[in-house]
Coordinates of C-alpha atoms and ligand atoms in Angstrom, one line a residue:
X11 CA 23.0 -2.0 12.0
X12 CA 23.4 1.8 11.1
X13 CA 21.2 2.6 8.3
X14 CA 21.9 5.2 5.6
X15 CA 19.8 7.5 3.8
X16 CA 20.6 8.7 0.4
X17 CA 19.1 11.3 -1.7
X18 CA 18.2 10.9 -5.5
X19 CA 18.9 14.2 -6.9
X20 CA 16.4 14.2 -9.6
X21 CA 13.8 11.1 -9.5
X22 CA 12.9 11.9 -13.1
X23 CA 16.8 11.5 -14.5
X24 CA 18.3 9.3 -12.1
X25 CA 22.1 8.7 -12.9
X26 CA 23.3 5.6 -12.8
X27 CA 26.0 6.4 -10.0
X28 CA 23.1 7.0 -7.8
X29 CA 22.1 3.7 -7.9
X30 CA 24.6 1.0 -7.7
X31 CA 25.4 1.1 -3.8
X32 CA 21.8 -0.1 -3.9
X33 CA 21.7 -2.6 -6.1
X34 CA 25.2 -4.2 -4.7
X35 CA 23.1 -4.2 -1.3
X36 CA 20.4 -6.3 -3.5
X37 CA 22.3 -8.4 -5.2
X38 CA 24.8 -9.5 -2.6
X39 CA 21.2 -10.2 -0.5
X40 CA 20.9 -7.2 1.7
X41 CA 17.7 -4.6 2.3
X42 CA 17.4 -1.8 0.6
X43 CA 14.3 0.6 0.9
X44 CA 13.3 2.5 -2.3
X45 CA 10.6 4.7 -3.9
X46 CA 7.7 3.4 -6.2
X47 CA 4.9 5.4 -7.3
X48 CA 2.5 3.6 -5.1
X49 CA 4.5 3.7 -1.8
X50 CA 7.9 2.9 -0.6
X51 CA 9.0 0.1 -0.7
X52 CA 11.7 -2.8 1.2
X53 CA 13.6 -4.5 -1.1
X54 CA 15.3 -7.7 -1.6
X55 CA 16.9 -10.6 -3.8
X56 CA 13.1 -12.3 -4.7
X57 CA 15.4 -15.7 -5.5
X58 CA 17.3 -15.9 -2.4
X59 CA 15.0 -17.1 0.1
X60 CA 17.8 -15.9 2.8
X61 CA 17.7 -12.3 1.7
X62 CA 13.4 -12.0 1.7
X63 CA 13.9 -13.8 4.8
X64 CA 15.0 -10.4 6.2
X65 CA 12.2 -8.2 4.9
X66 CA 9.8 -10.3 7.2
X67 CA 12.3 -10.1 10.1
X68 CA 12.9 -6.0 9.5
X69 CA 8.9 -5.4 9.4
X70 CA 8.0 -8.1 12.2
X71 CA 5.6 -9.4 8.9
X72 CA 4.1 -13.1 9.9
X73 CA 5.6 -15.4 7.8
X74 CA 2.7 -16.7 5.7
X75 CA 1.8 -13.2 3.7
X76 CA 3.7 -13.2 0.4
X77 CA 5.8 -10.8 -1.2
X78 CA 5.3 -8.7 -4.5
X79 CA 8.4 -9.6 -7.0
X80 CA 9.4 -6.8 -8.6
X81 CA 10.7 -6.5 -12.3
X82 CA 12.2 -3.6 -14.7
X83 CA 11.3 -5.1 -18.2
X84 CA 8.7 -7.7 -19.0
X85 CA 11.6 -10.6 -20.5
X86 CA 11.9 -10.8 -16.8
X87 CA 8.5 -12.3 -16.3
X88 CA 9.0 -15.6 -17.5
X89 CA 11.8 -17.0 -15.5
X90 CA 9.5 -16.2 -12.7
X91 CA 6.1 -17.8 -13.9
X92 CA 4.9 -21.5 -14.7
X93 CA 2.7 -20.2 -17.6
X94 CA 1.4 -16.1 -18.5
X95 CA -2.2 -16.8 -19.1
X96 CA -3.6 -14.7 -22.0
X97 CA -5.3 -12.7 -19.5
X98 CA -2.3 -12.1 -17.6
X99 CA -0.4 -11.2 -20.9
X100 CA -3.6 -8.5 -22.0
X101 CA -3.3 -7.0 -18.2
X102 CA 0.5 -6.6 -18.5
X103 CA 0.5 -5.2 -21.7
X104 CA -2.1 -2.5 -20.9
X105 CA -0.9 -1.7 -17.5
X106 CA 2.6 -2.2 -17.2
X107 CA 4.6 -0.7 -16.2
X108 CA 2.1 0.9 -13.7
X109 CA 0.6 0.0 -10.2
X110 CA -0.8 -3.4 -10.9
X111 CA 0.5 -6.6 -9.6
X112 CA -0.5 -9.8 -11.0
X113 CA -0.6 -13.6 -9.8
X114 CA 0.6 -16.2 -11.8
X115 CA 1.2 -19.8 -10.8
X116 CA 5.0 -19.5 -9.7
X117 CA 8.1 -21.5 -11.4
X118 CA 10.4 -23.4 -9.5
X119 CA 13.2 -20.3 -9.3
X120 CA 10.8 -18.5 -7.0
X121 CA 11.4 -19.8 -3.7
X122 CA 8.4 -20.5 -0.9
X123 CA 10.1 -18.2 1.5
X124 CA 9.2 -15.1 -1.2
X125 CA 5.6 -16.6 -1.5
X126 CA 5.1 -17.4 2.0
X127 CA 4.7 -21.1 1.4
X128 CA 2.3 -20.5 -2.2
X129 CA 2.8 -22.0 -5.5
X130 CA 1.2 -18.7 -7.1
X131 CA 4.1 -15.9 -7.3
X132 CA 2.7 -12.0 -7.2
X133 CA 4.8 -9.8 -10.0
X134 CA 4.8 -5.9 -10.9
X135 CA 6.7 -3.6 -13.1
X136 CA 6.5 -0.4 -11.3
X137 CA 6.4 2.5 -13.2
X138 CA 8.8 4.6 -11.7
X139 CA 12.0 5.2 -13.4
X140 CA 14.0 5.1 -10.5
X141 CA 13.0 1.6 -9.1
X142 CA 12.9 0.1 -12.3
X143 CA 16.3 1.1 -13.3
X144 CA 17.8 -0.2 -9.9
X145 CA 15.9 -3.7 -10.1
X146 CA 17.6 -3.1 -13.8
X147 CA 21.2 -3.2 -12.4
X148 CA 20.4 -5.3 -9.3
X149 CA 20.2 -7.6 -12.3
X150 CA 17.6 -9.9 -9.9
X151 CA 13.4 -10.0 -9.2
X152 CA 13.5 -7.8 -6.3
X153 CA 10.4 -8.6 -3.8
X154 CA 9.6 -5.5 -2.4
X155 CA 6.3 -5.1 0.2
X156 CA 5.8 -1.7 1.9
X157 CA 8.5 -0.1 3.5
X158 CA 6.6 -0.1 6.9
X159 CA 6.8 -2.1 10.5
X160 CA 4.0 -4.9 10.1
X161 CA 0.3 -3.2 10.6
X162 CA 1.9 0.9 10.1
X163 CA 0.5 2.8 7.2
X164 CA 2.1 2.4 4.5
X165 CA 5.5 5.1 4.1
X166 CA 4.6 7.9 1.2
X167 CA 8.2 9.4 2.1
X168 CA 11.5 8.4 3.2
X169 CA 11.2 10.1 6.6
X170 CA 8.2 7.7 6.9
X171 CA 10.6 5.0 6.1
X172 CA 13.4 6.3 8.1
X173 CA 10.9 6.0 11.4
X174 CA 9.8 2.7 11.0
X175 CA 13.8 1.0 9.7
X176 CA 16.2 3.1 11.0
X177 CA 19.0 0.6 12.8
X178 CA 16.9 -2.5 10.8
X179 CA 18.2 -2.3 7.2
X180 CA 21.0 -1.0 5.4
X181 CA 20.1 2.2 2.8
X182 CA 16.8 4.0 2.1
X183 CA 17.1 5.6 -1.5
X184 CA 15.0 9.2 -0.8
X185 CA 13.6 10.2 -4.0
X186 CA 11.0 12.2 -2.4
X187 CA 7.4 11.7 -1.5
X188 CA 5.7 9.0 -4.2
X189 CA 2.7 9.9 -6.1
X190 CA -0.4 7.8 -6.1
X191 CA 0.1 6.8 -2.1
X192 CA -2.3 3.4 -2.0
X193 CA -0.5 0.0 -2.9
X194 CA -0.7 -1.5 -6.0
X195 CA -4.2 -3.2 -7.2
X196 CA -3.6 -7.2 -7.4
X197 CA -5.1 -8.8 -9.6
X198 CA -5.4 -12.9 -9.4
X199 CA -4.8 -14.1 -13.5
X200 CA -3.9 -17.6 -12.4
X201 CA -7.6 -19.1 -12.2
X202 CA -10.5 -19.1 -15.1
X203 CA -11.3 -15.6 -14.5
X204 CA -9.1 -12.3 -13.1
X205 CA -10.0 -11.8 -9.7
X206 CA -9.6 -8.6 -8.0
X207 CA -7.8 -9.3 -4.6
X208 CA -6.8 -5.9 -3.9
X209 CA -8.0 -2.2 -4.9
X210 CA -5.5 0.1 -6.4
X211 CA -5.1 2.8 -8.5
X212 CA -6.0 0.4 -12.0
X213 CA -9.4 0.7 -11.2
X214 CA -12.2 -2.0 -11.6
X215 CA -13.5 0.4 -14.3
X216 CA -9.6 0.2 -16.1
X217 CA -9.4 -3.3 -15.7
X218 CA -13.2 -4.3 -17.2
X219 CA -12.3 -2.4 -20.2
X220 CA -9.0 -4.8 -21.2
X221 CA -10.8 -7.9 -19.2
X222 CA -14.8 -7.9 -19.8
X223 CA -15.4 -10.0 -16.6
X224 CA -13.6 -9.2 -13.8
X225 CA -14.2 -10.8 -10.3
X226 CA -14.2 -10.0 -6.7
X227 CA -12.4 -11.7 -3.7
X228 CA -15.6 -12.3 -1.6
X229 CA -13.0 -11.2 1.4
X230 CA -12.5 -8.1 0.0
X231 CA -15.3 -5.4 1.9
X232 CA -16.2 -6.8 4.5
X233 CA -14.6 -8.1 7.8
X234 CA -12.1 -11.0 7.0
X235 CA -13.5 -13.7 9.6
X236 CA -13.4 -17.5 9.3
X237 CA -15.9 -17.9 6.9
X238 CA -14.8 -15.7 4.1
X239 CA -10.1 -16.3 3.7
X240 CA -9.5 -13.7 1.9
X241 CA -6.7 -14.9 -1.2
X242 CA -4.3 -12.5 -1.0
X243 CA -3.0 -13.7 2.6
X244 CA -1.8 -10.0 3.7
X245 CA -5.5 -8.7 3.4
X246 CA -6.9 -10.4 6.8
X247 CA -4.2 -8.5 8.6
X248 CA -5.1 -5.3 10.5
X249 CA -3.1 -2.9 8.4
X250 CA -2.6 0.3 7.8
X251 CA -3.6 0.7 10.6
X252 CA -2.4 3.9 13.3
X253 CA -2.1 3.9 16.4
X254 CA -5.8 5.3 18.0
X255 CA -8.3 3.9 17.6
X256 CA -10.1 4.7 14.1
X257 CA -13.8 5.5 13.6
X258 CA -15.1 6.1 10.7
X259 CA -18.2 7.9 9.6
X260 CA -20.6 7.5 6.8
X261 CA -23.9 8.7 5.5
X262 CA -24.7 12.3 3.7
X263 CA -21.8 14.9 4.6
X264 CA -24.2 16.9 7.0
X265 CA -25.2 14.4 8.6
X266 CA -21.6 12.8 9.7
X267 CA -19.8 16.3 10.5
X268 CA -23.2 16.6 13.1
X269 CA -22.6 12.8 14.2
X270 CA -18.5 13.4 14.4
X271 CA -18.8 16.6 16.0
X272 CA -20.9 15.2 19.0
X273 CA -18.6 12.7 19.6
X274 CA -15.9 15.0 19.9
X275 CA -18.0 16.5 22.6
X276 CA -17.9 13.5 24.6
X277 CA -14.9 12.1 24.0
X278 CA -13.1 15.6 25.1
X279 CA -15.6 15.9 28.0
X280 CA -13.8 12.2 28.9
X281 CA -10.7 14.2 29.1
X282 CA -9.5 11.8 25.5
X283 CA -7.3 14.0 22.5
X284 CA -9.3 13.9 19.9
X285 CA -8.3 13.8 16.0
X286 CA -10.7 14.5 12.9
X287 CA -10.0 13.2 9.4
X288 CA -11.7 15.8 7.5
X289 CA -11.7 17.1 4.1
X290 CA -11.4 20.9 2.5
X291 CA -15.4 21.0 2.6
X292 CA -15.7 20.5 6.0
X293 CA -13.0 21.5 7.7
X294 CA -14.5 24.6 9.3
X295 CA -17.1 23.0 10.3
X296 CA -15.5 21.8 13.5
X297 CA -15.0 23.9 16.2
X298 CA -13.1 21.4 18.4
X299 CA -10.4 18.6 18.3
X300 CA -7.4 18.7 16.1
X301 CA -8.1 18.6 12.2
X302 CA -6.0 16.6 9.7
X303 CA -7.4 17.6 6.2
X304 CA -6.9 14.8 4.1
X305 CA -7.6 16.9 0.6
X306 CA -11.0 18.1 -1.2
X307 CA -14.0 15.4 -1.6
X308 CA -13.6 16.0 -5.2
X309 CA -10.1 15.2 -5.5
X310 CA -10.0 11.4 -4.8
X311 CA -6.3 11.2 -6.1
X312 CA -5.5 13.5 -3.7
X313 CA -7.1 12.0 -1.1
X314 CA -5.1 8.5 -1.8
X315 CA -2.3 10.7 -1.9
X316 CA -2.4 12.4 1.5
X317 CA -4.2 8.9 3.3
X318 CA -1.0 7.3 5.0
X319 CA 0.4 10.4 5.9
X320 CA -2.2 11.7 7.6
X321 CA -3.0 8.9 9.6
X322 CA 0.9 8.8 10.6
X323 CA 0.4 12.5 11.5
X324 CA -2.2 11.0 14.2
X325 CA 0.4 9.0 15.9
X326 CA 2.9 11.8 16.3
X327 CA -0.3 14.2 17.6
X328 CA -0.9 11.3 20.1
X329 CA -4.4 11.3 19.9
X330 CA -6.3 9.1 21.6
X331 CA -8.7 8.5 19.1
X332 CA -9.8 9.9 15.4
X333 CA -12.6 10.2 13.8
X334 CA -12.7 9.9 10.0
X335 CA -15.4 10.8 7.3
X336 CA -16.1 8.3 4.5
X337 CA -15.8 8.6 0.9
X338 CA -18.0 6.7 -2.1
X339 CA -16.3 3.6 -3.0
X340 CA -16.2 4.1 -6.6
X341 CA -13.2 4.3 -8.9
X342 CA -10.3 5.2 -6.5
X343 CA -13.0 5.6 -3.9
X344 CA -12.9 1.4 -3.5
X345 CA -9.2 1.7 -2.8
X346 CA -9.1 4.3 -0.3
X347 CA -12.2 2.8 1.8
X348 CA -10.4 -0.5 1.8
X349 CA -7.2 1.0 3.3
X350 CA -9.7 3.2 5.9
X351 CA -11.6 0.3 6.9
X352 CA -8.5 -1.6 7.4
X353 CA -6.8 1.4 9.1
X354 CA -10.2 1.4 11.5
X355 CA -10.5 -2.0 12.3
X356 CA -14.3 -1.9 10.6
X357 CA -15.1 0.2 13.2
X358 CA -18.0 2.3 11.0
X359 CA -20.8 4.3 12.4
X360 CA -24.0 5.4 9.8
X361 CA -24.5 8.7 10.7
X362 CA -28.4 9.4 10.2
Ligands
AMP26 P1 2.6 -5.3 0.4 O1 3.6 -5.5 -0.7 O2 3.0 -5.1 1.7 O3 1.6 -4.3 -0.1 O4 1.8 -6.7 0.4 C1 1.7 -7.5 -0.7 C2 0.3 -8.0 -0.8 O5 0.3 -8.9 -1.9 C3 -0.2 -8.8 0.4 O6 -1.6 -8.5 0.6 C4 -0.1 -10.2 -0.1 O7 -0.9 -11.1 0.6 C5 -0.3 -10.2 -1.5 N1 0.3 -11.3 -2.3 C6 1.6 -11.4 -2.6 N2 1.8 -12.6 -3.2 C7 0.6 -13.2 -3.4 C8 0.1 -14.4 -3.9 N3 1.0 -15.3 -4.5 N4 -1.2 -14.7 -3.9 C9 -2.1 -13.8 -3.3 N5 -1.7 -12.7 -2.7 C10 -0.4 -12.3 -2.8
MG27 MG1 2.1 -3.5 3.1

């Protein structure tokens, strides 16, 4: 399949014209790839179970990790949903459009092959203009997971996109890099109480102040193993992830520059290239192996922002492995460490 790439003038005042090659693609059940402000994204008809099909066949995605429906306007909701539960209605109204999905228990429209055999359906509004007006004409739910091959961070521009589907889809929609660069927060509103299944850029701290008790997937820290299934299916996959193998550092900021530093030493003594995820305040710090600053400790926006790119930038380096500093898990904090554990297959070292 030869895949085209088309360029969105202005994301902010999309035309119409722009648009409708992709939603034709959509609606008559083929892939289009397309920007969101959390990532990009791979999009197809949500009710055709033949055209979501595809997205898990372009990424290599196993079969049993559900897609994120996408909508433009919140009337579309309820063709798509059982019931709203009041909490999912007080969550939608304060957030959407904006990067938060939310569960609901699914209606009979929503087919299993979107919800990877579930009877819960995940649902977002996303707040860019652009993808809500082309789910807008598509005139269908368009599921739409991270325009990435299975287990590859997450694309933050269409040349990301273009590496991973080129020859596997039919049009990427280039309306330049996205903003926040982490994947929406999922929040479960089926059950008694919202549960938090995935971090994002609504914060826990957002969320507690529209829903006073918010819970936690148990799964959601720690390493996914038998014990502990973690409810949102694609969160026990190694993800994110690039292709070296990740190591990530944590303790005080002295301490893990010393700690990373040293194991540069050996690992180049091994005759290994190695690359260092560091950050504005360190960055002269180390005198060998090849830096990727990721943005200032300060800045955690900017730091979600930069994530997936830089880890991308790793596989076209060729390192053999990377070391990576940590970063407090609070407010975005939570997000980015989940993604960067992910990405480092939990491989963490305290750094004394
Ligand atoms: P992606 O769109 O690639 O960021 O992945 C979508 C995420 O949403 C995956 O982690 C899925 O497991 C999760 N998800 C989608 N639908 C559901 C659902 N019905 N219940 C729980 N998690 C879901
Ligand atoms: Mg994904």
């Amino acid at each position: 399949m030869k895949t085209r790439m088309m360029q969105i003038i202005d994301s902010e005042n999309v035309r119409d014209e722009e648009l409708r090659e992709a939603a034709r693609i959509l609606r008559t059940g083929g892939l289009v790839a397309f920007p969101t402000e959390t990532v990009y994204g791979l999009g197809a008809n949500a009710l055709d179970e033949k055209a979501s099909g595809k997205i898990y066949a372009a990424k290599g995605r196993p079969s049993d990790n559900p897609l994120i429906a996408h909508i433009s306007a919140i009337e579309e909701l309820k063709p798509l949903v059982k019931e709203i539960p009041e909490m999912g209605r007080r969550l939608a109204e304060a957030f959407w459009p904006g990067p938060l999905t939310l569960i609901f228990p699914k209606s009979e429209r929503v087919p299993y092959g979107t919800t990877g055999g579930l009877d819960t359906v995940a649902v977002r509004m996303p707040g860019m203009a652009v993808a809500r007006r082309l789910i807008a004409l598509a005139g269908v739910p368009v599921a739409a997971p991270s325009a990435n091959l299975s287990g590859r961070p997450s694309p933050t521009t269409a040349q990301h996109v273009w590496q991973d589907m080129q020859g596997r889809i039919e049009l990427i929609l280039d309306g330049g890099p996205v903003g926040i660069g982490v994947e929406s927060t999922i929040v479960d509103v089926s059950g008694k109480i919202p549960t938090l299944l995935r971090p994002g850029a609504i914060t826990i701290e957002m969320l507690e102040k529209v829903a006073s008790t918010v819970a936690i997937d148990p799964a959601l820290m720690g390493k996914p193993d038998s014990m502990i299934r973690p409810k949102a299916p694609g969160m026990k996959y190694r993800h994110y992830a690039p292709k070296a193998e990740m190591t990530l550092v944590e303790g005080k900021t002295e301490a893990v520059v010393r700690e990373i530093r040293q194991l540069v030493d050996e690992q180049m003594m091994a005759g290994h290239r190695v690359g260092i995820l560091c950050t504005e305040e360190t960055r002269e710090q180390y005198p060998r192996g090849i830096l990727r600053c990721v943005g200032a400790r300060s800045d955690e926006e900017m730091i979600a922002h930069n994530l997936f790119a830089v880890l991308r930038e790793f596989d076209d380096l060729q390192v053999d492995c990377i070391y990576s500093e940590s970063f407090p898990q609070n407010h975005l904090g939570y997000a980015i460490m989940n993604r960067m554990q992910k990405a480092a297959g939990y491989r963490m070292i305290h750094a004394k």
